[in-house]
Coordinates of C-alpha atoms and ligand atoms in Angstrom, one line a residue:
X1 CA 0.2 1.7 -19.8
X2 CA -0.9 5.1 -20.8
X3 CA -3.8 6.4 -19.1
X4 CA -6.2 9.3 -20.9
X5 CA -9.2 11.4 -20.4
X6 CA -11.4 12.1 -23.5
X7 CA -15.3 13.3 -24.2
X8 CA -16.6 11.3 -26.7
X9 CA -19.1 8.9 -26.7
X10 CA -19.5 4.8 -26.6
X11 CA -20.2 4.3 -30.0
X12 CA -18.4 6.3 -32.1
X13 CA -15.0 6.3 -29.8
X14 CA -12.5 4.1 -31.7
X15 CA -10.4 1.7 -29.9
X16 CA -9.7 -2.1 -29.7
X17 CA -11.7 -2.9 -27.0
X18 CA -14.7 -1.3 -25.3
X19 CA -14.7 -2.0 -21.9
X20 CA -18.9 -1.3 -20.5
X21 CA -19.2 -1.4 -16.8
X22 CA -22.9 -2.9 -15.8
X23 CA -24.7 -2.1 -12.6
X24 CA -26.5 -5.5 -11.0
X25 CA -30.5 -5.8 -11.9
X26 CA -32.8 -7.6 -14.2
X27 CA -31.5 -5.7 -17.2
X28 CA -28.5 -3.5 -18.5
X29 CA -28.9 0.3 -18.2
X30 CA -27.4 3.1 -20.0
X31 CA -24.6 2.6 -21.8
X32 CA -24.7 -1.1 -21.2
X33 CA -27.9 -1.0 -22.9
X34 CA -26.9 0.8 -25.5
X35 CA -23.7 -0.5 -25.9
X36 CA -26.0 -4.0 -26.2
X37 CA -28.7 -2.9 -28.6
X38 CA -25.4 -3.1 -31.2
X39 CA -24.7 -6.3 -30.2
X40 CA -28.2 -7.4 -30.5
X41 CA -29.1 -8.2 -26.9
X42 CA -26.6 -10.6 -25.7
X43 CA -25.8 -8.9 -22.4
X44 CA -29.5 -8.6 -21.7
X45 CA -29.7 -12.4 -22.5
X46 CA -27.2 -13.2 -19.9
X47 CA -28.2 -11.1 -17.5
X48 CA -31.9 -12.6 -17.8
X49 CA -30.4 -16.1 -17.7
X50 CA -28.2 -15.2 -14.9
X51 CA -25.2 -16.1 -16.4
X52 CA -24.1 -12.6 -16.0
X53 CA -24.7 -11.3 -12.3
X54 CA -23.0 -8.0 -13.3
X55 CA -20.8 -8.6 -9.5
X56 CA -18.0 -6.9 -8.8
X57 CA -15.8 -7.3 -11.4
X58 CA -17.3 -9.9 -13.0
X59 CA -17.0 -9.8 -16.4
X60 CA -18.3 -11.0 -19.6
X61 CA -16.8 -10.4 -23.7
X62 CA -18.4 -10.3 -27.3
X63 CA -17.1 -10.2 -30.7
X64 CA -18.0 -6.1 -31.6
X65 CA -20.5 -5.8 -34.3
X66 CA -21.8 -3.1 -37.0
X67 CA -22.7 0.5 -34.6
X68 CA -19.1 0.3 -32.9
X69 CA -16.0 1.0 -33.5
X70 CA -14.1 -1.3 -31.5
X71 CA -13.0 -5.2 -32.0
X72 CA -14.3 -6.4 -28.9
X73 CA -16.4 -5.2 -26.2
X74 CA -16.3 -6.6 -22.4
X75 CA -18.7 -6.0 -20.1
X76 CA -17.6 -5.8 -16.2
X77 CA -20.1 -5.9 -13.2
X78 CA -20.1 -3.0 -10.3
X79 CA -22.3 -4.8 -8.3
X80 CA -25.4 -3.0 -7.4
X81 CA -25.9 0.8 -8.5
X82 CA -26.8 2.1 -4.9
X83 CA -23.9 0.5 -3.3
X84 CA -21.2 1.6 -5.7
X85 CA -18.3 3.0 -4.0
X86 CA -14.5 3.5 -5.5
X87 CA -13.6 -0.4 -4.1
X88 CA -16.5 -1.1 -7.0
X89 CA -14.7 0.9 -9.4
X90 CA -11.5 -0.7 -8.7
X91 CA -12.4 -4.3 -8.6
X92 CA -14.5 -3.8 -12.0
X93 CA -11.3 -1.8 -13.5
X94 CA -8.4 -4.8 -12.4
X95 CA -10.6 -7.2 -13.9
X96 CA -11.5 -5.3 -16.9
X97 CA -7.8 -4.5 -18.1
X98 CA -7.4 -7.9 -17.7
X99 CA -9.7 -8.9 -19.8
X100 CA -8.4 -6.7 -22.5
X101 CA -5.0 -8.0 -22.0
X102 CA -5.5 -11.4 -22.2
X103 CA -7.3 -10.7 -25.7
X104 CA -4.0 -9.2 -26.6
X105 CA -4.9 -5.6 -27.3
X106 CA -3.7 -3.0 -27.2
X107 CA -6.1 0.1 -26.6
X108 CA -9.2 -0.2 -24.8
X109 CA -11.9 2.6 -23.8
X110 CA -13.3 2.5 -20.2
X111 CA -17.2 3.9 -20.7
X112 CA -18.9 6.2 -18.1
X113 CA -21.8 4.9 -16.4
X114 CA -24.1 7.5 -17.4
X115 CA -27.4 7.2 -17.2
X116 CA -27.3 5.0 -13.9
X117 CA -25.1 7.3 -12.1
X118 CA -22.0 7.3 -10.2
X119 CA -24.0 6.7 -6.9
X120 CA -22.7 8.3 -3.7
X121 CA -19.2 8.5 -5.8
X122 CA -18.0 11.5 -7.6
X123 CA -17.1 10.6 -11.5
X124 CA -13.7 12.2 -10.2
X125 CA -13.4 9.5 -7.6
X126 CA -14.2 7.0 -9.9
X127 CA -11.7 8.2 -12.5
X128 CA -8.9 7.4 -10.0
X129 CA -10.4 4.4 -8.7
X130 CA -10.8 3.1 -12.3
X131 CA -6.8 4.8 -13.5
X132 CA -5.5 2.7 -9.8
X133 CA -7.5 -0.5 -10.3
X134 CA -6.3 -1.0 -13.9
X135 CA -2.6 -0.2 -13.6
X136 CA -2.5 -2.5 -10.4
X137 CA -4.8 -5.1 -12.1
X138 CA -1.8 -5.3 -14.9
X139 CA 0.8 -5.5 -12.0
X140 CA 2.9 -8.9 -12.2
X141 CA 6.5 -9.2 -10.9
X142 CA 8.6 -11.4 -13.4
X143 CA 11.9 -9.9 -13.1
X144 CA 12.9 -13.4 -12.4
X145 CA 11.8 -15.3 -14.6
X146 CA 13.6 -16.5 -17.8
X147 CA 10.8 -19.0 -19.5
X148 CA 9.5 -16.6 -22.6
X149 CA 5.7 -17.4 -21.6
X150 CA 5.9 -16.3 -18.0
X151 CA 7.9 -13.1 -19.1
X152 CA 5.3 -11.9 -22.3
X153 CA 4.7 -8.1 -21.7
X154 CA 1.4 -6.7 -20.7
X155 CA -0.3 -5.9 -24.8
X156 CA -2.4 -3.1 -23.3
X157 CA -0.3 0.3 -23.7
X158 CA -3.4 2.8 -23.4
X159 CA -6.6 3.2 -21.5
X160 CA -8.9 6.3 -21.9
X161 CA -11.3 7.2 -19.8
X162 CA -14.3 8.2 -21.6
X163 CA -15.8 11.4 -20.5
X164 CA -19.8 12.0 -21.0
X165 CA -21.1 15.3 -21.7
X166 CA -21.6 17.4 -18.2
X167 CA -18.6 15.9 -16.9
X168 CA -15.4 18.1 -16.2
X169 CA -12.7 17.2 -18.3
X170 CA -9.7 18.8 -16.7
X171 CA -11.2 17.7 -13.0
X172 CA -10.9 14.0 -14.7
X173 CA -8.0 14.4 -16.2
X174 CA -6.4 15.3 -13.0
X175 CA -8.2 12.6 -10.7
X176 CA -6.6 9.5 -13.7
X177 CA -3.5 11.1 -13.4
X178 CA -3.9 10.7 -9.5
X179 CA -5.1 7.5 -9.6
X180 CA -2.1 6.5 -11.8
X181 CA 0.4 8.2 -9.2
X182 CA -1.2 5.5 -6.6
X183 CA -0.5 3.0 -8.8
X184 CA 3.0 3.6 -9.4
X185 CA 3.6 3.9 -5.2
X186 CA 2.1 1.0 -4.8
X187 CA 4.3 -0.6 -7.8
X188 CA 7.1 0.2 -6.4
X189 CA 6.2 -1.1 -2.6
X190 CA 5.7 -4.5 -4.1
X191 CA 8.6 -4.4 -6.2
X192 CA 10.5 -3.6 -3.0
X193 CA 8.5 -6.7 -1.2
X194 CA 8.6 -8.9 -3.8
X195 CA 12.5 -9.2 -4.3
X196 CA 14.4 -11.2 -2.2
X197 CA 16.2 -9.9 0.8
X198 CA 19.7 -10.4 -1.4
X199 CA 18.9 -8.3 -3.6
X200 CA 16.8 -5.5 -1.4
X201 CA 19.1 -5.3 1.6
X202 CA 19.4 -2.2 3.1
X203 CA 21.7 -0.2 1.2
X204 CA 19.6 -1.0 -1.5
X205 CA 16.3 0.7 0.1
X206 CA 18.5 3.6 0.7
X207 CA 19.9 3.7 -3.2
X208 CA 15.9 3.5 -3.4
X209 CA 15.9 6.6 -1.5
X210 CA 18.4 8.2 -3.5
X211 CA 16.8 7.6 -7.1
X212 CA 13.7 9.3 -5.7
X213 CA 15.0 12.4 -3.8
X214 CA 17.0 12.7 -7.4
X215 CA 13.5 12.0 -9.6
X216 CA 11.4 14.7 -7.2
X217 CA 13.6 17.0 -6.1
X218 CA 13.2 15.5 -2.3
X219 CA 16.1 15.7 0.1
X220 CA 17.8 12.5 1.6
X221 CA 20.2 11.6 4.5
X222 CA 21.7 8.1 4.9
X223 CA 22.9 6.9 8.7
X224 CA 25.4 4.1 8.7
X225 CA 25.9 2.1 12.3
X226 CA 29.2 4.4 13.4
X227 CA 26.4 7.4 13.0
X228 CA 23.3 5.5 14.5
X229 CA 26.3 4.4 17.6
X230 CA 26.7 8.3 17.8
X231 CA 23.3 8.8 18.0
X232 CA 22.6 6.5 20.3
X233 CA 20.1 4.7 18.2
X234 CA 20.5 1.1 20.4
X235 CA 17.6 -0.3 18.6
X236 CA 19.1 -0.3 15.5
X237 CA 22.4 -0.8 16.5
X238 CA 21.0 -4.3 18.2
X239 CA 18.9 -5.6 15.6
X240 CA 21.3 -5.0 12.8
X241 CA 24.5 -6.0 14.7
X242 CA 24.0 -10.2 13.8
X243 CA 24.0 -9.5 10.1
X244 CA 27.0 -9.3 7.3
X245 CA 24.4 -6.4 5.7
X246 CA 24.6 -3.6 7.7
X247 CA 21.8 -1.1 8.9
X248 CA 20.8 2.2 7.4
X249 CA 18.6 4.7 8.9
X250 CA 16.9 6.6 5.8
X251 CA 15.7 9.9 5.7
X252 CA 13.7 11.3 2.8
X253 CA 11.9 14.7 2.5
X254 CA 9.6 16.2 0.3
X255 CA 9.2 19.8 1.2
X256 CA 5.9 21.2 -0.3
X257 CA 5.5 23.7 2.4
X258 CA 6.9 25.0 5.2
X259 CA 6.3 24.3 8.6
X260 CA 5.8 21.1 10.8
X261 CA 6.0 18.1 8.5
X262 CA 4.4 14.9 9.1
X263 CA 6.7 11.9 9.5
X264 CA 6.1 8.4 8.3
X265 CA 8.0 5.6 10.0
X266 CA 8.5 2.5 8.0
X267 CA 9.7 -0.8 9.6
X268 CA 12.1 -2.0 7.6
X269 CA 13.4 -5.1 7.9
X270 CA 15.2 -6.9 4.5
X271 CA 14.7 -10.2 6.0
X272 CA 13.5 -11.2 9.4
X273 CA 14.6 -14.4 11.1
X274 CA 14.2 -13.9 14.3
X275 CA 17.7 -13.4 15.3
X276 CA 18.5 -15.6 18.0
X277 CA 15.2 -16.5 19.3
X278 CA 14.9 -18.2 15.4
X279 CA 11.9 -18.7 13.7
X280 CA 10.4 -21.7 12.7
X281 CA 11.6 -22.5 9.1
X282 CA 7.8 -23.2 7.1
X283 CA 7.3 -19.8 5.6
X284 CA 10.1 -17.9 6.6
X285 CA 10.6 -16.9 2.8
X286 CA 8.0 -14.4 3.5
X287 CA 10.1 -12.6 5.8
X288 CA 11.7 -11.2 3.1
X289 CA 8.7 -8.8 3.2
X290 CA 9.3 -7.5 6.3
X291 CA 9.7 -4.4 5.1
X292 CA 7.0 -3.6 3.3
X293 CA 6.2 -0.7 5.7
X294 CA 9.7 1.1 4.4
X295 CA 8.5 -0.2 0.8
X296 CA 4.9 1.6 1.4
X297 CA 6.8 4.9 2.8
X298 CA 8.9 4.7 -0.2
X299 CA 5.7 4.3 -2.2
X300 CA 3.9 7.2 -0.8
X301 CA 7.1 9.1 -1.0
X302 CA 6.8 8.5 -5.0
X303 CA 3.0 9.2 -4.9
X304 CA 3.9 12.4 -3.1
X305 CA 6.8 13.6 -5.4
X306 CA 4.4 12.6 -8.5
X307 CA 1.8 14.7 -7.5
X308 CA 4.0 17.7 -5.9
X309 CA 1.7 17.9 -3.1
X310 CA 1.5 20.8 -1.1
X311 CA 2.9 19.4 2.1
X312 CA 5.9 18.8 4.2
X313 CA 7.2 15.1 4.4
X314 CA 9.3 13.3 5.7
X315 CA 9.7 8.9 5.6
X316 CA 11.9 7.5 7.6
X317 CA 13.0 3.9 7.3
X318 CA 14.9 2.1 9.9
X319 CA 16.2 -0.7 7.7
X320 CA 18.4 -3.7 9.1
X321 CA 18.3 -7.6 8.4
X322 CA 17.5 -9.4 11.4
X323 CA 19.8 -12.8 11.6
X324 CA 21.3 -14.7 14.4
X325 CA 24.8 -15.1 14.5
X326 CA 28.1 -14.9 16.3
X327 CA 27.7 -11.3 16.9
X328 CA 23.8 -11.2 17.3
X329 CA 21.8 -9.5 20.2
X330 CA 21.5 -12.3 22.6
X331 CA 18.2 -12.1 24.2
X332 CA 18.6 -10.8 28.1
X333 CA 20.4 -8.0 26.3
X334 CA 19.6 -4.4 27.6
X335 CA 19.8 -2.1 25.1
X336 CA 19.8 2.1 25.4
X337 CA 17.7 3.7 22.5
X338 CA 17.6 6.9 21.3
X339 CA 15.4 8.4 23.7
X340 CA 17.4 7.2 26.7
X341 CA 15.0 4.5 27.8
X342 CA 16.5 0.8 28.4
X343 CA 14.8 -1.8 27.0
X344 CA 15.6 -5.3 27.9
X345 CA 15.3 -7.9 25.1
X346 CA 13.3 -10.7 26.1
X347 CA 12.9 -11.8 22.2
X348 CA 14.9 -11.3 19.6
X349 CA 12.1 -11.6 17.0
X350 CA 10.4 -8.8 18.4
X351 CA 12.6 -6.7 16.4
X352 CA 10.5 -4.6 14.6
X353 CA 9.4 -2.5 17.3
X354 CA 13.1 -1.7 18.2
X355 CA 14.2 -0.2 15.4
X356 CA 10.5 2.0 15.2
X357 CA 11.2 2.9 18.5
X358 CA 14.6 5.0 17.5
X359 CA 12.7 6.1 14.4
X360 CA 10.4 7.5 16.5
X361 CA 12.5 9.1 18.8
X362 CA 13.8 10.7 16.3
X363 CA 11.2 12.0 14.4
X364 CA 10.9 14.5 17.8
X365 CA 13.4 16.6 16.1
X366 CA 10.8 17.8 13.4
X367 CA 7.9 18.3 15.9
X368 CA 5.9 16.4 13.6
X369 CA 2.0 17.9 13.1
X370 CA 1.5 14.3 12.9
X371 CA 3.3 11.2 12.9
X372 CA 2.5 7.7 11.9
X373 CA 4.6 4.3 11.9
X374 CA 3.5 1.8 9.6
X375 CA 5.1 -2.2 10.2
X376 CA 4.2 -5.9 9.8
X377 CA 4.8 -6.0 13.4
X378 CA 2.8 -8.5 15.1
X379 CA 1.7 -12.5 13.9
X380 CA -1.1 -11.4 16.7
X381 CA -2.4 -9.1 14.4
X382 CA -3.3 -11.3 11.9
X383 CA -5.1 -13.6 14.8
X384 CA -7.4 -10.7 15.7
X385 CA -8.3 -9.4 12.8
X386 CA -7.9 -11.5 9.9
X387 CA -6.3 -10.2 6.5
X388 CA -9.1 -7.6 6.2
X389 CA -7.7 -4.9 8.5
X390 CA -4.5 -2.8 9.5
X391 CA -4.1 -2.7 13.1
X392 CA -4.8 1.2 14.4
X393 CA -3.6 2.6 17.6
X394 CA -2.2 5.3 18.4
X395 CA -2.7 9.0 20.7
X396 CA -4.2 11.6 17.3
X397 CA -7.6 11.2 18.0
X398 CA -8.5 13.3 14.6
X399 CA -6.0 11.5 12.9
X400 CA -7.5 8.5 13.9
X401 CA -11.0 9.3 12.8
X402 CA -9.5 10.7 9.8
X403 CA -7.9 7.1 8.7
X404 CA -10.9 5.4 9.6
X405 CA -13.2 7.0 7.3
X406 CA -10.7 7.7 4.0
X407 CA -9.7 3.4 4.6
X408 CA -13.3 2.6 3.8
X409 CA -12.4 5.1 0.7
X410 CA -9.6 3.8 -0.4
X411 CA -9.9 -0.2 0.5
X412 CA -7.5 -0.1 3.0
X413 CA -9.4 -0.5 6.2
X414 CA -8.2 0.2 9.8
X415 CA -9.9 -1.0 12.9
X416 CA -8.5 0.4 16.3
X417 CA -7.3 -1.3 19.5
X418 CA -6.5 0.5 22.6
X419 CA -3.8 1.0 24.5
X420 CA -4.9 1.3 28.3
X421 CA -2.8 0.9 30.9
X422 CA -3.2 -2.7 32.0
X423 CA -1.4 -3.3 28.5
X424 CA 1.6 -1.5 29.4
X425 CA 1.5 -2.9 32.5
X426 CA 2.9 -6.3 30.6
X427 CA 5.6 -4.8 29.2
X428 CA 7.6 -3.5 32.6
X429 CA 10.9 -5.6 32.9
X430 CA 13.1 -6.7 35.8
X431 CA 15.9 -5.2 35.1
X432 CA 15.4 -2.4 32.7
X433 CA 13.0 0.3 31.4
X434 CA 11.0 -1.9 29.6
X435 CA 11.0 -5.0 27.9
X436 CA 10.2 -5.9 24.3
X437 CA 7.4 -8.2 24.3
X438 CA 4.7 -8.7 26.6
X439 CA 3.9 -12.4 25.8
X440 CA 1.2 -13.6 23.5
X441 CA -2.0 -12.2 25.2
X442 CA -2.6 -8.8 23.4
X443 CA 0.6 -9.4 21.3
X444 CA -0.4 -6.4 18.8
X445 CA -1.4 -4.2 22.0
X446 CA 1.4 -4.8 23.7
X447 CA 3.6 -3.6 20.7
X448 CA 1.7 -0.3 20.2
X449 CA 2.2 0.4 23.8
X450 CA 6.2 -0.7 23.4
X451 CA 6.2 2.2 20.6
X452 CA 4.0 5.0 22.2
X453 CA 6.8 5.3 24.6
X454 CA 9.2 6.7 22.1
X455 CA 6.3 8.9 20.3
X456 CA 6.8 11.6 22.6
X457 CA 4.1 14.2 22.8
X458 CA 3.7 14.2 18.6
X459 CA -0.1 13.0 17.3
X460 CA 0.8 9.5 17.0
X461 CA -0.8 6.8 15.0
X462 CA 0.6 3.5 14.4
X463 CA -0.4 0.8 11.8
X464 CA 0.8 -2.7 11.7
X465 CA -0.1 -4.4 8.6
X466 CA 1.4 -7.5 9.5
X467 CA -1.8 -8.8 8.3
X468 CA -2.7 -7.1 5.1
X469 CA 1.2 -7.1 3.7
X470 CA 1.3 -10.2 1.9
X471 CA -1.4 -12.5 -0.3
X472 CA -4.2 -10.7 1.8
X473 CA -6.8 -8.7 -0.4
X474 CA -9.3 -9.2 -2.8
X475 CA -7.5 -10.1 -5.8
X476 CA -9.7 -8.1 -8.4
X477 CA -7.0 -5.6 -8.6
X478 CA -3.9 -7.0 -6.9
X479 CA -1.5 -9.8 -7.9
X480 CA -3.0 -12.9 -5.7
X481 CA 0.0 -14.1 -4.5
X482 CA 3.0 -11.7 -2.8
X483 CA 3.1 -8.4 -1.8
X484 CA -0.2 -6.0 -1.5
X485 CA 1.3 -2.6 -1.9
X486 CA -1.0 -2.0 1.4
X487 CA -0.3 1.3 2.9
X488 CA 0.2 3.4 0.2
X489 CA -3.0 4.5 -0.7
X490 CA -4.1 5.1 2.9
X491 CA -1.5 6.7 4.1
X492 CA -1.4 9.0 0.7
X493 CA -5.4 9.5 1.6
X494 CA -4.3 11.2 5.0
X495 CA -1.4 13.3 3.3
X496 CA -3.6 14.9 0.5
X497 CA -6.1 15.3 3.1
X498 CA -3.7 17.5 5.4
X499 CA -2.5 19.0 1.9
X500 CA -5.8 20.2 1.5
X501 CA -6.7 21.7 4.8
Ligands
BES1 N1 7.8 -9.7 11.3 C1 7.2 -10.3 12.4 C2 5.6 -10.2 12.4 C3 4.9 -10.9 11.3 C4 4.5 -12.2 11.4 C5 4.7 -10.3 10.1 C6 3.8 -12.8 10.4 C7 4.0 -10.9 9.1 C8 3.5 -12.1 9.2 C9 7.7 -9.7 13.7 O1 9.0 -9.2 13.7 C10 7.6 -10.8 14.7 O2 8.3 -11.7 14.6 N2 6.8 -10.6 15.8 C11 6.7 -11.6 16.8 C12 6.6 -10.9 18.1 C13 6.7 -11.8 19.3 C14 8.1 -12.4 19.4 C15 6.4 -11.0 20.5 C16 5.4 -12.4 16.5 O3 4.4 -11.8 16.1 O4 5.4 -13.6 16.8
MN2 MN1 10.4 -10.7 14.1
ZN3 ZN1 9.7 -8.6 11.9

């Protein structure tokens, strides 16, 4: 879908469908109203009935009549006026392109909400809220199936933004073409996700790599296990050694500047297991989105090479498939990571954290200005905090703050745990350094304490959206079943923040 900016007005801008966002009250304001007094007060009817709520993404269609020039007009809720936000904006635009799609067109016309106001957002922020909602409201992953009704291409091929007078046009124009670039990031995270682990093993996240440092101009390097061994990358080497798919350690970077870069982590596991210490077998297919970390670095990385920002990057993605076999990590296994430290395996499904922890080690290399590892690490996570929040620790304070404030911005919310030193205290082994699991108290603690000890002294932050991966989110503008692209527009926040500093 083709997303454009133009100035021109609700009634006399031609397309197939109008699509009329309506804040929540007793009546329809503004364009809404007027948008209604063509259709002779239906949507006031509605709303006075209170069949139409005008909620978040609620929506509501009528044949067009004389006074416009469209075929059919749909009116979507924001919810209420002084609590709009760009979440609004994105729920009202998933559900709106849907709309139009299901009535089979194929141009529609997204109105400004004039004379009610943006609220506390910017019409730039809504313009990308709007151009991500829509796109990732059309998202549907059907590369597998055959039956012709399940495969039926999305109808809507262009969606313009409709610019009111007062607005600046070339300020839009750039905040669509934005919100598009999100979009297409987090596409391609839950493309990655979505596909089984046969077909996205880890070579495959690295050909991945390769198609986008060819796309943007980004430069890549590709580990295989005789170069991790050299490196002394025992994390790797350990959880990758049970499978027939061997590891890669993947290194992409966008160089919009010069100086310290910040580094992205992504666990990246094709499929997870467990290893030896097996899983239970109901809902083990979802481990095939154990590396939807990687798949959101990957996605940022795209977001990043779309928009050329200004900024140095560099994702990292420590893929491997964790399986137990004949030549599996057994756990009691000690192994020496990149850093030097030994870590005893206590668990072989704790795996996540010991491929991060070489990742992180080295990412020292770079003296990162800041450096964050994103993972579905922990089941605990999802126990404390539901599907509604990423997991945040981690030792960059600003940082921190930073992703605090632009999650509630971008729908991606973080809530922070801490790492004191009781936690760590659970994690000293026996026999080695450390070991890699502290038991089930504190399970997502215990992890982010596991990984601080291979951060070094960069500005670390870590995110484990074990929780907010899969089937999570509010499904207004995601696909309600699989992967959530999570990560992408949250971490992609942060960067164009730092871009602009
Ligand atoms: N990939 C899992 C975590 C996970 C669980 C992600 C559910 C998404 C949904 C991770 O590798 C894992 O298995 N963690 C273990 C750690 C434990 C053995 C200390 C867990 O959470 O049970
Ligand atoms: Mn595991
Ligand atoms: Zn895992």
């Amino acid at each position: 879908m083709e997303i454009r900016v133009e100035t021109g007005s609700v009634t006399t801008f031609e397309s197939d469908v109008l699509l009329v966002p309506v804040t929540k009250g007793d009546a329809p304001l503004g364009n809404a109203a007027r948008v209604d007094g063509a259709l002779g007060g239906h949507l006031a009817d509605a709303m006075r009935r209170g069949e139409f709520k005008a909620g978040r993404g609620q929506t509501i269609a009528f044949p067009a009549a004389d006074g416009l020039r469209c075929k059919r007009v749909v009116f979507v809720g924001v919810g209420a006026a002084a609590e709009l936000n760009p979440e609004a904006w994105r729920r009202a635009a998933g559900q709106a392109a849907r709309a139009a799609n299901r009535g089979k067109f194929q141009s529609a016309a997204f109105a400004p909400l004039d004379d009610a106001g943006f609220g506390a957002v910017t019409p730039e922020d809504a313009a990308e809220a709007i151009a991500t909602g829509a796109c990732t409201g059309l998202y549907r992953f059907i590369e597998y199936k055959t039956e012709e009704d399940s495969r039926e291409p999305s109808t809507l091929t262009v969606l313009t933004l409709l610019c009111a007078d007062g607005m600046n046009h070339v300020a839009m124009d750039t905040a669509a073409h934005a919100g598009r670039a999100l979009a297409d990031g987090m596409a391609l995270a839950m493309d990655l996700a979505n596909h089984p682990s046969a077909a996205v093993t880890p070579r495959r996240l690295a050909d991945e790599a390769a198609h986008l440092a060819h796309e943007h101009g980004m430069t890549l390097e590709v580990f295989d296990e005789e170069q991790m061994q050299a490196m002394g990358m025992g994390g790797m080497i350990g959880v990758g050694q049970g499978s027939a798919e061997p590891p890669r350690f993947i290194v992409l970077e966008h160089k919009g500047a010069e100086g310290a870069p910040v580094v992205l982590v992504g666990k990246s596991i094709t499929f997870d297991t467990g290893g030896i210490s097996i899983k239970p077998s109901a809902g083990m297919e979802e481990m095939k989105g154990d590396m939807s970390g990687g798949a959101a670095v990957l996605g940022v990385m795209r977001t990043v090479g779309t928009l050329n920002l200004p900024l140095r990057v560099i994702g990292i993605l420590t893929a491997a498939e964790n399986m137990p076999s004949g030549t599996a990590q057994n756990p009691g296994d000690i192994l020496r990571m990149h850093n030097g430290l030994t870590v005893e395996v206590i668990n072989t499904d704790a795996e996540g954290r010991l491929v991060l922890a070489d990742g992180l080690s080295y990412a020292q290399k770079y003296a990162p200005r800041l450096l964050v590892d994103i993972a579905t690490l922990t089941g605990a996570c999802v126990v404390a905090l539901g599907h509604h929040a990423i997991g945040l620790m981690g030792t960059a304070e600003e940082a921190k703050a930073d992703f605090k404030a632009i999650g509630e911005k971008v729908g991606e919310r973080v809530w922070e745990l801490p790492l004191w030193k009781e936690y760590h205290d659970d994690i000293k082994s026996d026999v080695a350094d450390i070991k890699n699991t502290g038991g089930r108290p504190g399970g997502t603690i215990t992890a982010g304490c596991f990984l601080s000890r291979f951060a070094g002294d960069a500005p670390w932050v870590h995110l484990d959206i074990a929780a907010t991966a899969w089937d999570a989110k509010a499904t207004d503008y995601l696909p309600a079943k699989g992967a959530s692209g999570v990560g992408v527009r949250l971490l992609t926040g942060m960067l164009r923040k730092l871009a602009a500093a």
